[in-house]
Amino acid sequence: MDQKINAILAVLASVKDPVSGRDIVTAGLVDGLTLRDGLVHFGLKTDRAHAAAMEPVRRAAQDAASRVPGVINATAVLTAHRDQPAQPQRAAQKAALLPDVGAIIAVASGKGGVGKSTTAVNLAVALAASGLKVGLLDADIYGPSLPRMLGARQRPTEIDKVIQPIEVWGLKAMSIGFMLDEETPLVWRGPMVMGALEQLMGQVAWGTLDVMVVDMPPGTGDAQLTMAQRVKLAGAVIVSTPQDIALLDARRGVRMFEKTQVPILGIVENMSFFCCPNCGHRTDIFNHGGARAEAQRLGVDFLGEVPLLADIRSTADAGTPIVAAQPDSAAAQAYRAVADAVRARLAPTSQAAPRILME
C-alpha cells in the first residue's frame, strides 16, 4: 500500500502549481489522499481567486494518478482550505450549475432513517414513467445509497473529460457511490465534500432535463447550503415519519429551506401505517397523521402518505424500485400520487420546461 501511495505521489509531483511554480506535492496542495481497491481520491488545496487556474491542474493531477499501475480510477476535487468563508454576495456571483434542467427538486429530511432516499428514488422513477426526462443526483457524499437502490454497479465512463451519467430505470443517475467500492468510507473534510458535490453537478453530461431529483443528505448542513447557493431549486420535498421526534427534525428542514429562500413543495409522511399482509389489521406503528398536521401547522402542502411495507424495503435492497418492479402495488400507487402532487406544484414555483406544465 505504501509503495502505491508513493508511486501516486511521485506522478503527482510532475504536476506544477501555477501560483508557486513548485510541484503540487512539494507545495503541500495534495490533501486527503486515499487508495483502496484501485480507487484513488484526493483534494487539491486552493483559494477562490485561483480556482479557475487550478482546474487544469486538477485534471492533470487526476489523469496522472489514473496512469499509475494498479489504479482503476482517480478522482480529484478542489478544496478551499486557504480561503476565508465566502460572503453571500460572492457566492451569488458564481455561475449557477445545471442551467439545462427545467426544475430541480431537493428531497430532504431533518434526520436519517425516515426513508428519504427510497422516496427520492421512487419519486424520480415515477416522474420518468410519466414521460419526463429525469435526472437523479445523490448528494449524500458520505453515505451514498443510490447505486444499490438502483441496482447499478457499473463505473461511469468519461468522454472528453466529462463524466457520463448512469442510465437506468428510464432516468439518468449519478452518485459518488458509482466511483467507490460499496464499503469504502470517505474520510474527507467538508470543503472536499462540497467540491465533489459541485463536480457531480457541473462535470457530468446531464444534458437537457425536465426534472432533476436530488437525494439530499440528512440534516441541515453544508450540502444543503451548497445546493441552495449553486443551483436554482424549484423547491424541496420534506420526508418524515409520523412520530414527534422525526417531525421536530423535519420542522428544522423546512425552516432551513425557508431561510435560503427555497420554496417548500410539501411534506411526505413515510411509514405512515402498517397493514398485516395476512389478516389485514392496520397498526399505526409510528403514529399516524403527524406529518399532515405538521404541514398544516407550518402552512405548507401535504403531498401524501406512504405505508410501511416489506416490499418497499425488499425492492430497494434488490435494486428494483417498487414503482417499476410492482407498478400495480399499493406502495407504487402511493409514490405515484406523491409524484403527481409534486408535478402539479412545479408550475407556480419554477421555470420548468413547457411540457411539464402543459401535459
XYZ file of C-alpha atoms in Angstrom:
359
model
C 0.000 0.000 0.000
C 2.777 2.451 0.940
C 4.570 1.707 -2.329
C 1.448 2.501 -4.346
C 0.845 5.710 -2.391
C 4.448 6.714 -3.000
C 4.047 5.920 -6.708
C 0.956 8.136 -6.864
C 2.735 10.962 -5.053
C 5.657 10.585 -7.459
C 3.475 11.130 -10.521
C 1.620 13.971 -8.816
C 4.997 15.640 -8.265
C 5.198 16.035 -12.050
C 2.230 18.443 -11.939
C 3.107 22.093 -11.322
C 1.276 24.635 -9.172
C 0.791 27.727 -11.403
C 0.802 30.037 -8.368
C 4.032 28.986 -6.619
C 5.780 27.339 -9.552
C 6.536 24.281 -7.411
C 5.075 20.832 -7.903
C 1.771 20.266 -6.143
C 3.233 17.743 -3.684
C 6.112 19.951 -2.531
C 3.750 22.930 -2.393
C 1.572 20.998 0.056
C -1.529 21.130 -2.143
C -2.346 17.410 -2.120
C -4.871 16.723 0.623
C -6.600 13.607 1.960
C -5.072 11.100 -0.459
C -6.744 7.693 -0.099
C -6.338 4.450 -2.035
C -8.484 1.383 -1.755
C -9.174 -1.420 -4.211
C -7.587 0.565 -7.020
C -9.684 3.694 -6.386
C -7.780 6.916 -5.641
C -9.312 10.058 -4.117
C -7.605 13.289 -3.136
C -8.129 17.027 -2.887
C -6.092 19.957 -4.147
C -5.964 22.959 -1.849
C -6.628 26.308 -3.485
C -8.448 29.570 -2.915
C -11.325 31.004 -4.899
C -9.118 33.620 -6.550
C -7.091 30.856 -8.247
C -9.843 28.260 -8.707
C -10.095 28.794 -12.478
C -6.337 28.429 -12.930
C -6.327 25.290 -10.777
C -8.980 23.447 -12.785
C -6.476 22.336 -15.494
C -4.126 21.353 -12.676
C -6.870 19.245 -11.098
C -7.492 17.453 -14.390
C -3.775 16.910 -14.964
C -3.325 15.509 -11.457
C -6.341 13.249 -11.838
C -5.062 11.954 -15.187
C -1.566 11.410 -13.797
C -2.848 9.390 -10.852
C -5.042 7.322 -13.192
C -1.952 6.179 -15.100
C -0.269 4.579 -12.073
C -0.247 0.770 -12.468
C -2.962 -0.805 -10.352
C -5.122 2.334 -10.202
C -8.590 1.714 -11.656
C -9.973 5.204 -11.253
C -8.791 8.507 -9.744
C -10.914 11.395 -8.538
C -9.536 14.821 -7.598
C -11.510 17.759 -6.218
C -10.589 21.360 -5.475
C -10.812 22.334 -1.812
C -10.933 25.888 -0.500
C -8.716 25.379 2.556
C -6.797 28.608 2.085
C -9.750 30.889 1.601
C -11.950 32.778 4.023
C -15.618 31.800 4.178
C -17.461 33.150 1.172
C -19.695 36.123 1.697
C -23.264 35.646 0.438
C -22.855 38.201 -2.341
C -19.674 36.484 -3.584
C -21.403 33.102 -3.686
C -24.251 34.614 -5.675
C -21.796 35.811 -8.349
C -20.758 32.264 -9.256
C -22.487 30.914 -12.342
C -25.420 28.672 -11.485
C -24.918 24.979 -12.176
C -27.329 22.746 -14.116
C -28.717 25.523 -16.358
C -30.337 22.986 -18.719
C -32.549 21.407 -16.056
C -36.110 22.685 -16.009
C -36.843 22.032 -12.335
C -34.505 20.850 -9.571
C -36.222 19.253 -6.578
C -34.420 18.591 -3.298
C -35.732 15.598 -1.352
C -34.663 16.198 2.225
C -35.225 15.264 5.841
C -34.080 16.631 9.135
C -32.689 13.241 10.186
C -31.686 9.889 8.755
C -33.700 6.693 8.784
C -37.036 8.095 7.611
C -36.903 6.662 4.072
C -35.768 9.792 2.269
C -33.589 8.002 -0.297
C -36.266 5.418 -1.036
C -38.746 8.229 -1.554
C -36.336 10.136 -3.820
C -35.680 7.069 -5.998
C -39.328 6.135 -6.411
C -40.330 9.758 -6.968
C -37.746 10.037 -9.767
C -38.806 6.737 -11.366
C -42.480 7.746 -11.188
C -41.747 11.103 -12.837
C -39.740 9.356 -15.562
C -42.559 6.876 -16.140
C -44.907 9.826 -16.687
C -42.894 10.842 -19.755
C -40.472 13.407 -18.346
C -36.712 13.491 -18.875
C -35.479 12.950 -15.329
C -32.122 13.057 -13.575
C -31.406 11.653 -10.115
C -28.449 13.073 -8.166
C -27.139 11.533 -4.954
C -25.922 14.500 -2.893
C -25.102 12.330 0.121
C -21.329 12.125 -0.355
C -20.606 10.375 2.942
C -23.429 7.834 2.669
C -24.315 7.241 -0.998
C -27.097 4.676 -1.361
C -28.415 5.165 -4.897
C -26.152 2.576 -6.593
C -27.659 -0.223 -4.504
C -31.212 1.132 -4.686
C -30.991 1.443 -8.469
C -29.280 -1.931 -8.893
C -26.423 -0.256 -10.814
C -22.854 -1.334 -10.129
C -21.023 -0.127 -13.261
C -18.398 2.617 -13.169
C -19.237 5.839 -15.031
C -17.302 6.454 -18.226
C -15.765 9.735 -19.378
C -15.987 11.368 -22.802
C -13.727 14.392 -23.348
C -13.151 14.642 -19.568
C -16.908 14.787 -18.907
C -18.469 12.074 -16.721
C -21.367 10.215 -18.347
C -24.314 9.555 -16.007
C -25.618 6.042 -15.456
C -28.867 5.426 -17.343
C -31.231 3.085 -15.519
C -34.991 2.780 -14.935
C -35.695 5.437 -17.555
C -33.594 8.166 -15.938
C -30.031 9.488 -15.684
C -28.358 8.998 -12.319
C -25.096 9.977 -10.690
C -23.618 9.233 -7.285
C -20.103 9.232 -5.903
C -21.012 5.685 -4.900
C -20.628 4.660 -8.549
C -16.932 5.531 -8.254
C -16.282 3.771 -4.932
C -16.297 0.307 -3.525
C -19.512 -0.051 -1.532
C -17.660 -0.445 1.783
C -15.119 2.339 1.207
C -15.579 5.229 3.676
C -14.827 8.761 2.562
C -12.629 10.400 5.185
C -12.872 13.877 3.702
C -13.128 17.342 5.167
C -16.151 19.495 4.411
C -14.583 21.537 1.563
C -13.619 18.341 -0.275
C -17.167 17.057 0.031
C -18.589 20.315 -1.295
C -16.112 20.250 -4.172
C -17.188 16.712 -5.051
C -20.857 17.735 -4.968
C -20.206 20.658 -7.303
C -18.370 18.335 -9.685
C -21.276 15.875 -9.707
C -23.440 18.760 -10.848
C -21.103 20.664 -13.132
C -18.866 17.988 -14.693
C -21.473 15.370 -15.580
C -23.151 15.198 -19.002
C -26.687 15.592 -17.705
C -27.942 17.155 -20.932
C -31.360 18.801 -21.089
C -33.714 17.503 -18.405
C -37.256 18.345 -17.411
C -36.695 17.494 -13.747
C -33.773 16.583 -11.501
C -34.489 14.903 -8.171
C -31.705 15.418 -5.628
C -31.403 12.953 -2.760
C -30.027 15.209 -0.018
C -28.032 14.005 2.981
C -29.888 14.171 6.290
C -29.669 17.316 8.378
C -29.213 20.982 7.543
C -25.517 21.316 6.774
C -23.040 22.239 4.049
C -24.629 20.186 1.274
C -27.981 21.900 1.703
C -26.314 25.316 1.677
C -24.264 24.424 -1.410
C -27.372 23.318 -3.299
C -29.267 26.460 -2.308
C -26.390 28.686 -3.472
C -25.205 26.895 -6.619
C -28.439 25.845 -8.356
C -31.886 27.331 -8.735
C -34.043 24.953 -6.736
C -37.675 24.732 -7.801
C -38.498 23.502 -4.325
C -37.918 20.995 -1.551
C -39.842 17.880 -0.591
C -39.533 17.070 3.114
C -39.825 13.410 4.138
C -40.779 12.483 7.688
C -42.285 9.662 9.675
C -45.336 10.474 11.818
C -43.769 10.453 15.295
C -42.993 13.680 17.146
C -39.183 13.292 17.173
C -38.994 12.907 13.391
C -41.394 15.810 12.909
C -39.215 18.030 15.081
C -36.281 17.427 12.737
C -38.482 17.838 9.669
C -39.516 21.230 11.033
C -35.858 22.275 11.098
C -35.521 21.176 7.485
C -38.489 23.302 6.459
C -37.121 26.356 8.262
C -33.660 25.875 6.751
C -35.002 25.931 3.194
C -37.168 28.916 4.025
C -34.092 30.800 5.244
C -32.366 30.102 1.911
C -35.494 31.197 0.005
C -36.213 27.739 -1.420
C -39.956 27.002 -1.799
C -41.339 24.056 0.157
C -43.312 21.849 -2.226
C -44.696 19.872 0.675
C -44.235 17.117 3.257
C -44.491 13.360 2.706
C -45.447 11.061 5.575
C -43.428 7.859 5.157
C -44.059 4.639 7.144
C -47.479 6.134 7.717
C -49.190 2.894 8.772
C -48.758 -0.870 8.611
C -51.312 -3.403 7.425
C -50.712 -7.052 8.237
C -50.378 -8.955 4.938
C -52.093 -11.990 6.484
C -55.119 -10.580 8.288
C -55.265 -7.002 7.012
C -55.245 -5.495 10.501
C -53.872 -1.953 10.489
C -51.384 -0.737 13.086
C -50.042 2.804 13.331
C -46.557 1.760 14.462
C -45.065 5.266 14.301
C -48.327 7.086 14.985
C -50.299 8.411 12.013
C -51.240 11.789 10.601
C -48.438 13.683 12.289
C -46.910 14.921 9.034
C -50.277 16.087 7.723
C -50.897 18.029 10.933
C -47.361 19.462 10.843
C -47.816 20.574 7.227
C -50.983 22.373 8.213
C -49.275 23.987 11.180
C -46.344 25.190 9.046
C -48.575 26.369 6.239
C -47.137 24.020 3.592
C -48.775 21.361 1.425
C -49.184 17.741 2.425
C -48.084 15.573 -0.515
C -49.283 12.176 0.626
C -48.600 9.182 2.833
C -46.646 6.012 2.071
C -47.370 2.842 4.088
C -44.789 0.726 5.881
C -44.479 -2.342 3.672
C -41.899 -5.114 3.480
C -41.975 -4.960 -0.321
C -40.721 -1.370 -0.313
C -37.690 -2.442 1.704
C -37.037 -5.632 -0.264
C -37.272 -3.976 -3.688
C -34.973 -1.163 -2.552
C -32.408 -3.671 -1.283
C -32.695 -5.606 -4.555
C -32.113 -2.513 -6.686
C -35.581 -2.654 -8.259
C -37.611 0.437 -7.198
C -41.121 -0.665 -6.338
C -42.707 1.856 -8.723
C -41.039 -0.072 -11.572
C -40.950 -3.574 -10.072
C -44.545 -3.666 -8.805
C -46.361 -0.816 -10.583
C -49.828 -2.002 -9.529
C -48.995 -2.330 -5.825
C -50.395 -0.055 -3.137
C -46.907 1.305 -2.463
C -46.316 2.180 -6.125
C -49.675 3.922 -6.259
C -48.748 5.926 -3.165
C -45.443 7.049 -4.703
C -47.147 7.944 -7.988
C -49.659 10.049 -6.048
C -46.757 11.901 -4.413
C -45.136 12.372 -7.842
C -48.387 13.752 -9.264
C -48.690 16.149 -6.335
C -45.090 17.334 -6.781
C -45.512 17.779 -10.515
C -48.680 19.824 -10.012
C -46.775 22.191 -7.723
C -43.902 22.797 -10.137
C -45.905 25.215 -12.290
C -46.066 28.149 -9.873
C -42.589 27.605 -8.412
C -40.247 27.033 -11.340
C -39.430 27.901 -14.910
C -39.679 24.258 -15.898
C -39.913 23.080 -19.468
C -43.338 23.792 -21.012
C -44.220 20.128 -21.325
C -44.054 19.759 -17.527
C -46.639 22.490 -17.149
C -48.881 21.705 -20.079
C -49.049 17.936 -20.458
